[in-house]
Coordinates of C-alpha atoms and ligand atoms in Angstrom, one line a residue:
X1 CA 25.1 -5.8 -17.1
X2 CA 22.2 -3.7 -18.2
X3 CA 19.4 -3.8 -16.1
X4 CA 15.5 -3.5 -18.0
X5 CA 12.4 -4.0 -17.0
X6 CA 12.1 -7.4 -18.0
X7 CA 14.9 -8.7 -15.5
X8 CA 14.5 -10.2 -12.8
X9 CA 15.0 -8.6 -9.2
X10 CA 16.6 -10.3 -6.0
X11 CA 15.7 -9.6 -2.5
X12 CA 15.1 -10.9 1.0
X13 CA 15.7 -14.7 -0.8
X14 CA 13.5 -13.7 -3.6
X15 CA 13.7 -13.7 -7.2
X16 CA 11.3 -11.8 -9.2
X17 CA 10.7 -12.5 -12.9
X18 CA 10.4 -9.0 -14.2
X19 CA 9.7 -5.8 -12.6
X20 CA 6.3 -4.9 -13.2
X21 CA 4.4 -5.3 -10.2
X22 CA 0.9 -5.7 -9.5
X23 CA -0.7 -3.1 -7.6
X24 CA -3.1 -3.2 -4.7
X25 CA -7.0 -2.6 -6.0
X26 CA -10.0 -3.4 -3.9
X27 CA -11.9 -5.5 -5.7
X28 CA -14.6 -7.1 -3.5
X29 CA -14.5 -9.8 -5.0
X30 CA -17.1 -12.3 -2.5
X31 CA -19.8 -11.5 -0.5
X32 CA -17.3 -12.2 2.7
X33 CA -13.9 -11.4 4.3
X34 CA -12.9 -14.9 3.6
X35 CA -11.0 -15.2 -0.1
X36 CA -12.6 -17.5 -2.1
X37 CA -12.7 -18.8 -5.7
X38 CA -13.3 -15.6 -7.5
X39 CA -9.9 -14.2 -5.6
X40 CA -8.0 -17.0 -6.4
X41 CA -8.9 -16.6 -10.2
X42 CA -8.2 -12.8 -9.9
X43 CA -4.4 -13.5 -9.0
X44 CA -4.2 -16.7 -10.8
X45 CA -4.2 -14.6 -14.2
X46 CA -2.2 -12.0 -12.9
X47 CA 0.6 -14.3 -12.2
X48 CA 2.5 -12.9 -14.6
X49 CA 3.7 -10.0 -12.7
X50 CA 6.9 -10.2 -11.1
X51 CA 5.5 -9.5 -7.8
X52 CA 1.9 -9.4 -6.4
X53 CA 0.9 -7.0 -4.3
X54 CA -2.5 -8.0 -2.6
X55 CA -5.5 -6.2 -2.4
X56 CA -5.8 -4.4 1.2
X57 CA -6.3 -6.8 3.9
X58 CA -7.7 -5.7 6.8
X59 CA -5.9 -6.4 10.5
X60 CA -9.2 -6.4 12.3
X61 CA -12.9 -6.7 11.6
X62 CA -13.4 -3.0 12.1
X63 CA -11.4 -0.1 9.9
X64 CA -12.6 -1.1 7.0
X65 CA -14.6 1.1 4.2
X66 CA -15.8 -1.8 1.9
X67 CA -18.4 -4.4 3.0
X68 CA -16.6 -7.1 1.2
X69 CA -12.6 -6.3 1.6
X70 CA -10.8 -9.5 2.8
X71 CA -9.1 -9.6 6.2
X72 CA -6.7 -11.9 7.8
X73 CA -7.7 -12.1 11.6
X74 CA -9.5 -15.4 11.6
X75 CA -8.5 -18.9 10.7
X76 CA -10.7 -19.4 7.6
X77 CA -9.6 -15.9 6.2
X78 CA -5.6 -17.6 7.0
X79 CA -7.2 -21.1 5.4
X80 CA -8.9 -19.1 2.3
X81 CA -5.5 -16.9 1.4
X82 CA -3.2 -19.7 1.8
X83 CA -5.3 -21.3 -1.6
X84 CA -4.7 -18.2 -2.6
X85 CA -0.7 -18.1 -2.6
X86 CA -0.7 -21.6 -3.3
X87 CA -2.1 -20.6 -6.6
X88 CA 0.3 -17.7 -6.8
X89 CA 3.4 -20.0 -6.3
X90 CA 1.9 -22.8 -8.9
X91 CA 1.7 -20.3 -11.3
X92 CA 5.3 -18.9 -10.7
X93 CA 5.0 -15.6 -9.4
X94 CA 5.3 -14.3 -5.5
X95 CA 2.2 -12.5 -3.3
X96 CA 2.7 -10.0 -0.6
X97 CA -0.3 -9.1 1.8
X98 CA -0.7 -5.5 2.0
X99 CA -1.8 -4.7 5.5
X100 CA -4.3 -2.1 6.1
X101 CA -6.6 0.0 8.4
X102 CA -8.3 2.7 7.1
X103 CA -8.9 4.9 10.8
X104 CA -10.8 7.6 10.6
X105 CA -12.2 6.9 7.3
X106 CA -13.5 3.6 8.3
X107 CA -17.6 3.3 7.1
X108 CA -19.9 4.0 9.9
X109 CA -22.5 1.0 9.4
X110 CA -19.3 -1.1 9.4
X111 CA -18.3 -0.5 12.7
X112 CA -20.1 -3.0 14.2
X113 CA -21.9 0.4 16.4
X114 CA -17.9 1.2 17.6
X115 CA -16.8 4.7 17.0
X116 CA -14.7 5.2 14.5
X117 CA -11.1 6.3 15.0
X118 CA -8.2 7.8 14.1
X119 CA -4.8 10.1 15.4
X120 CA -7.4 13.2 16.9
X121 CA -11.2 13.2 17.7
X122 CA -11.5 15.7 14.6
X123 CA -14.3 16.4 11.8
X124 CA -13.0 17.7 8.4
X125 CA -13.5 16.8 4.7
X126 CA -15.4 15.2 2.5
X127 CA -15.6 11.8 2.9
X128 CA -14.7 11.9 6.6
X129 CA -17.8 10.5 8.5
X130 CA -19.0 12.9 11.4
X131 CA -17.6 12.1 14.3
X132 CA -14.3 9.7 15.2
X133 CA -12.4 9.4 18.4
X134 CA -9.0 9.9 19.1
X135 CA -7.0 6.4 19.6
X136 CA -6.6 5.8 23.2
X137 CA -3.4 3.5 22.6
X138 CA -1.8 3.3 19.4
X139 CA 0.5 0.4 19.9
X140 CA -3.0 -2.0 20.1
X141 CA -2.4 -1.1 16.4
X142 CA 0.9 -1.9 16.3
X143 CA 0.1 -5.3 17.7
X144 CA -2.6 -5.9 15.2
X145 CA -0.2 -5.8 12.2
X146 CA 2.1 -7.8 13.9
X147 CA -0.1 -10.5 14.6
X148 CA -1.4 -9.8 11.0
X149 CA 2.1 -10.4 9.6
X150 CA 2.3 -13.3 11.6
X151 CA -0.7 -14.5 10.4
X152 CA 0.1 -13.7 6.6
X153 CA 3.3 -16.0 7.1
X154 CA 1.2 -18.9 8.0
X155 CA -1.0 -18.3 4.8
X156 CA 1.7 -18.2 2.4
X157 CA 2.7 -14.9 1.8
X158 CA 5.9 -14.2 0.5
X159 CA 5.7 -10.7 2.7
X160 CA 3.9 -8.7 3.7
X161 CA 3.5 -4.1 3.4
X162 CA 2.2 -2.2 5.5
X163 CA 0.0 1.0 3.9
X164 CA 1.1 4.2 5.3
X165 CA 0.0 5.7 1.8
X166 CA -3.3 7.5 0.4
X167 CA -4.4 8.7 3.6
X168 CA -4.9 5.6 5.9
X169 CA -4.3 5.0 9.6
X170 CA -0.8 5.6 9.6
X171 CA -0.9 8.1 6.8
X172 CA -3.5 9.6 9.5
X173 CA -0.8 10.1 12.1
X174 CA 2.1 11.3 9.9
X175 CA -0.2 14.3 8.7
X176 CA -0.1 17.5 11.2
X177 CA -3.7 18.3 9.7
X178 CA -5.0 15.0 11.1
X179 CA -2.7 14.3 13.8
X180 CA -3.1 16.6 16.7
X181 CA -2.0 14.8 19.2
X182 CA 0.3 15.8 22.3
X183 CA 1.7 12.8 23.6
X184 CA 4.8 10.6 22.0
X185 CA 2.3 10.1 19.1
X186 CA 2.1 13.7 17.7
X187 CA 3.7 16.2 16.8
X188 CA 7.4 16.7 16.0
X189 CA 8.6 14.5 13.0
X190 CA 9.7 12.2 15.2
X191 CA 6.8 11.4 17.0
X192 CA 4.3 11.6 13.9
X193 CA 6.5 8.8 12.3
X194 CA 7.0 6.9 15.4
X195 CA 3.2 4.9 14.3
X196 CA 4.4 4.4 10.9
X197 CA 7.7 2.9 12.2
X198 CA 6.6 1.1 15.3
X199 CA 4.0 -0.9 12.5
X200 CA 7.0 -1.7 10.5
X201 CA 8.6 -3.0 13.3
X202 CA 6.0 -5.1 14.1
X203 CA 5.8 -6.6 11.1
X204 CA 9.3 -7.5 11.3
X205 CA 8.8 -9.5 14.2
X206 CA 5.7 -11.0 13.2
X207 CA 7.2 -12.2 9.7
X208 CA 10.3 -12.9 11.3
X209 CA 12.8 -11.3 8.4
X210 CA 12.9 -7.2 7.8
X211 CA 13.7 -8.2 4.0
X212 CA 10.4 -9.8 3.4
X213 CA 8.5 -6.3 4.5
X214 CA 7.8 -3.1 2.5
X215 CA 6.0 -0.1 3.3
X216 CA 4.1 1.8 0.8
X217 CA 3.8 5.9 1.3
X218 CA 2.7 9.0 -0.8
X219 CA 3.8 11.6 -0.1
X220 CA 1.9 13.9 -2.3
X221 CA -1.2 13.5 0.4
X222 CA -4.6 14.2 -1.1
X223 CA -6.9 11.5 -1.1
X224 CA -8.9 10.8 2.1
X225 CA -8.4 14.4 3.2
X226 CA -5.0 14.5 4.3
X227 CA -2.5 17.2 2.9
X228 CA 0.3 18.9 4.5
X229 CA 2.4 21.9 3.4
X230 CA 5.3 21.0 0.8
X231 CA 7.8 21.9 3.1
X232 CA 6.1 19.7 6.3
X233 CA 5.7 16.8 3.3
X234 CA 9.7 17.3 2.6
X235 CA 10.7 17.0 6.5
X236 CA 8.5 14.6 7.3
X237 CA 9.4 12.2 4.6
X238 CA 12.4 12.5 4.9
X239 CA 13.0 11.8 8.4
X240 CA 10.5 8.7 7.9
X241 CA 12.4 7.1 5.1
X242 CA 15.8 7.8 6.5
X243 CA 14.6 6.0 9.6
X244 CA 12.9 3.1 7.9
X245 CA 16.6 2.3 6.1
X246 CA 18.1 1.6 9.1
X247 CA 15.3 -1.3 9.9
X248 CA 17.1 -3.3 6.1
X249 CA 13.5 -3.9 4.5
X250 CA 13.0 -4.9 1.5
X251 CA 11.6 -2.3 -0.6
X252 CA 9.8 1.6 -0.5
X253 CA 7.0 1.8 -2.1
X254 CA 6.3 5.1 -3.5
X255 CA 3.7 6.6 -5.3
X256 CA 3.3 9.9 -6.9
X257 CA 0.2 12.1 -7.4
X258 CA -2.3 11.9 -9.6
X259 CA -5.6 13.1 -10.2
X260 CA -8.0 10.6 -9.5
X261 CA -6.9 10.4 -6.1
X262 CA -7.3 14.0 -5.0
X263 CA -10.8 15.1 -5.8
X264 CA -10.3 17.5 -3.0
X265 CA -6.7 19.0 -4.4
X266 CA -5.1 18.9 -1.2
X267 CA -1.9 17.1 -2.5
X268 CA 1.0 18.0 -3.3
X269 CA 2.6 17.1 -6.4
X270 CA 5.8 17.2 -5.6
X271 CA 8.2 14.1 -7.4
X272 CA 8.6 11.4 -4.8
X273 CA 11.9 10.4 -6.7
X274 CA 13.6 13.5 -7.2
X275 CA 12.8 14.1 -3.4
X276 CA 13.0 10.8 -1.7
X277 CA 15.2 8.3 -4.1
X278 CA 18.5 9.5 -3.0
X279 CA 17.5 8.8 0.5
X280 CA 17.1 4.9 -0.4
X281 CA 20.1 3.0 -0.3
X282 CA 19.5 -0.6 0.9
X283 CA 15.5 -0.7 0.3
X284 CA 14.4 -1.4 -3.5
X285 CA 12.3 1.7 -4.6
X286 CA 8.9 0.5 -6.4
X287 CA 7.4 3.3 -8.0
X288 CA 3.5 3.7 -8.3
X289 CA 1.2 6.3 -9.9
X290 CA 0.1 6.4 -13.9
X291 CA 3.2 5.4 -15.0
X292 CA 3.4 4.2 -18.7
X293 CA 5.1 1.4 -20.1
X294 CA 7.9 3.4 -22.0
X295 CA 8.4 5.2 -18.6
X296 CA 8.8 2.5 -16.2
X297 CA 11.2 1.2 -18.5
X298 CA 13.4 4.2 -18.8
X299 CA 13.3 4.5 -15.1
X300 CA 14.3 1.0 -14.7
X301 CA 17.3 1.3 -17.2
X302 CA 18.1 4.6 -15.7
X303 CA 18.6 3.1 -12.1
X304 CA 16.1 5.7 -10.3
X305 CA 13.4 3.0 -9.5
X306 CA 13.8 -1.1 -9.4
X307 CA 10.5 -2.0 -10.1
X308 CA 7.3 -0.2 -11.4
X309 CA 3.7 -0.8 -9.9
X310 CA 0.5 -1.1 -12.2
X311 CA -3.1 -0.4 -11.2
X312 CA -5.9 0.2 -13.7
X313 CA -4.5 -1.4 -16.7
X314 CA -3.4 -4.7 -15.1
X315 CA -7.1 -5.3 -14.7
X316 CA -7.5 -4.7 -18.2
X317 CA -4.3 -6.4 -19.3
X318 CA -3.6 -9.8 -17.2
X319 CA -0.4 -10.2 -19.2
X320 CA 0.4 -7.0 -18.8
X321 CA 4.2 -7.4 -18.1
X322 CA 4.9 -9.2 -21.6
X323 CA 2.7 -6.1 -23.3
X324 CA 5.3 -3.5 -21.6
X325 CA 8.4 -6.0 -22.4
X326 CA 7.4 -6.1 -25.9
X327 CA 5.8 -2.8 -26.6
X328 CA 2.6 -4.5 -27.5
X329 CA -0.7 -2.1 -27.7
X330 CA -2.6 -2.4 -24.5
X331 CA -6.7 -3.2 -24.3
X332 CA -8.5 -0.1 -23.1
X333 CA -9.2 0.3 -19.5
X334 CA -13.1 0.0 -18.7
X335 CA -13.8 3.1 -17.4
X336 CA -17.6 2.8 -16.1
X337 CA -17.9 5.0 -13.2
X338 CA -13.9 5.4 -13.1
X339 CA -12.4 8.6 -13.0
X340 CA -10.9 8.7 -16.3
X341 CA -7.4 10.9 -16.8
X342 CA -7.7 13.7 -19.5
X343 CA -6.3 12.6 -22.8
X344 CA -7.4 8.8 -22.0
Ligands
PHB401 C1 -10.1 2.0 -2.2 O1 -10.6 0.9 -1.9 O2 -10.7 2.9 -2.7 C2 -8.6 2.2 -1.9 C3 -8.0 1.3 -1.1 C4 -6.7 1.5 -0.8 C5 -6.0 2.6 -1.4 C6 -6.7 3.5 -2.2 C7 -8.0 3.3 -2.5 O3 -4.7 2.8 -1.1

């Protein structure tokens, strides 16, 4: 049977309608933490993807960037996402949280007066603020996902991913530029990964079934000042992703490089699939990056991805799935303040 991107995809239990996915955007959508109305409309019309993939959700009140990102820590965060999936479910598609703290990049005035932190007590870049500490314990961060799978269960979600990608916490500690630690945490390849695994792990146990949990990594580096040499990116990937096969999950997120995430051109843009792919056997590979329609469909029908993940123009497009399917013209993106790709 010929597979295409309008056929459905089976795993952990699951079946999705179609695979094109909905990618993870902030939106800061209410004044609060807690989901509310204007979330629940955001995901009801993009219920026509064949899977959701959340906005990032924050493990704890601090590591966050945006005043209004959502976490899922207290009861009425649990209580506001579970009308959330309910809505998801009604509607007939399926919502994984994505789990996330952004470490060193966290913004100061949101740190409740705490330092912020990350793998090393370094200054570098950009956007990173002056001054963060070096973790004392990674594994209370380990914990925290857990619990914050546990608690994504409870509010509906179908799974949950953790985000090792775009230069986050655990992005933080597979990077030998921001990881300069000396313990079991730093590193060799096998200690830099050991964060990014350990939080898979833990979200394994606290969702109770390795199929319903993905991971989502980019390789490339770049955005949020992170960036290692091609060669360190090759080794380290690969050693991560071999690893991460053994725990059965359900899918590999990947996502390429592109432009708007590397003002500071310290990626790498080196082809996640040709590098990575054959290393997947058991995990479904989600690819993730300016794809266009026509080429998340020959991927698709050439076997080297199982599902393609769509940003920008899913805002623009709610039914953007049947668009793809059908080859329909798209409505244009709203730029604004956006970044805009040459050529668009
Ligand atoms: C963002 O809010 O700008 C953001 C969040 C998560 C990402 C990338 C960007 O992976």
């Amino acid at each position: 049977m010929t597979v295409s991107i309008a056929s459905p995809l089976e795993f952990g239990g699951l079946t999705l309608k179609n695979r094109v996915l909905l990618a993870s955007l902030t939106r800061d959508r209410n004044p609060a933490t807690v989901p509310g109305e204007l979330n629940i409309e955001y995901y009801r019309q993009r219920s026509t993807a064949g899977l959701i993939l959340s906005e990032g959700i924050l493990v704890e009140p601090l590591g966050t960037e945006w005043t209004y990102a959502p976490g899922i820590y207290s009861e009425k965060q649990i209580a506001g996402w579970k009308k959330v999936t309910d809505t998801v479910h009604v509607e007939g598609s399926l919502i994984f949280a994505q789990l996330w703290h952004v470490g060193r990049v966290s913004h100061p005035v949101l740190q409740a007066g705490q330092p912020n932190v990350g793998p090393s007590a370094r200054c570098e870049g950009w956007q990173i603020p002056p001054a963060h500490q070096a973790i004392e314990d990674p594994q209370r961060y380990i914990d925290l996902y857990r619990i914050a799978a546990q608690n994504a269960k409870r509010a509906g979600f179908d799974g949950v991913e953790i985000h090792a990608a775009n230069g986050y916490l655990p992005y933080q500690l597979l990077d030998k530029t921001a990881n300069q630690r000396t313990d079991k945490w730093g590193g060799s390849d096998e200690n830099r990964t050991r964060f990014a695994i350990e939080a898979v792990k833990g979200a394994i146990e606290g969702f109770s079934d390795a199929r319903r949990v993905g991971i989502k990594l980019s390789p490339s580096g770049g955005y949020n000042d992170v960036g290692d040499a091609e060669d360190v990116l090759i080794h380290t990937y690969s050693h991560l992703i071999t690893e991460i096969e053994e725990l059965n999950i359900g899918y590999i997120q990947l996502v390429r490089w592109f432009a708007a995430f590397d003002p500071t051109t310290r990626g790498n843009p080196l082809d996640p699939i040709k590098h990575f792919r054959p290393l997947i056997k058991n995990a479904k590979v989600f690819l993730n990056g300016e794809l266009t329609g026509t080429e998340a469909a020959e991927l698709v029908a050439l076997g080297q991805i199982d599902a393609a993940v769509f940003g920008r123009p899913f805002i623009a497009n709610p039914d953007l799935p049947h668009r793809i399917i059908k080859n329909l013209p798209l409505a244009d993106i709203n730029w604004g303040a956006l970044y805009r790709p040459a050529g668009d």
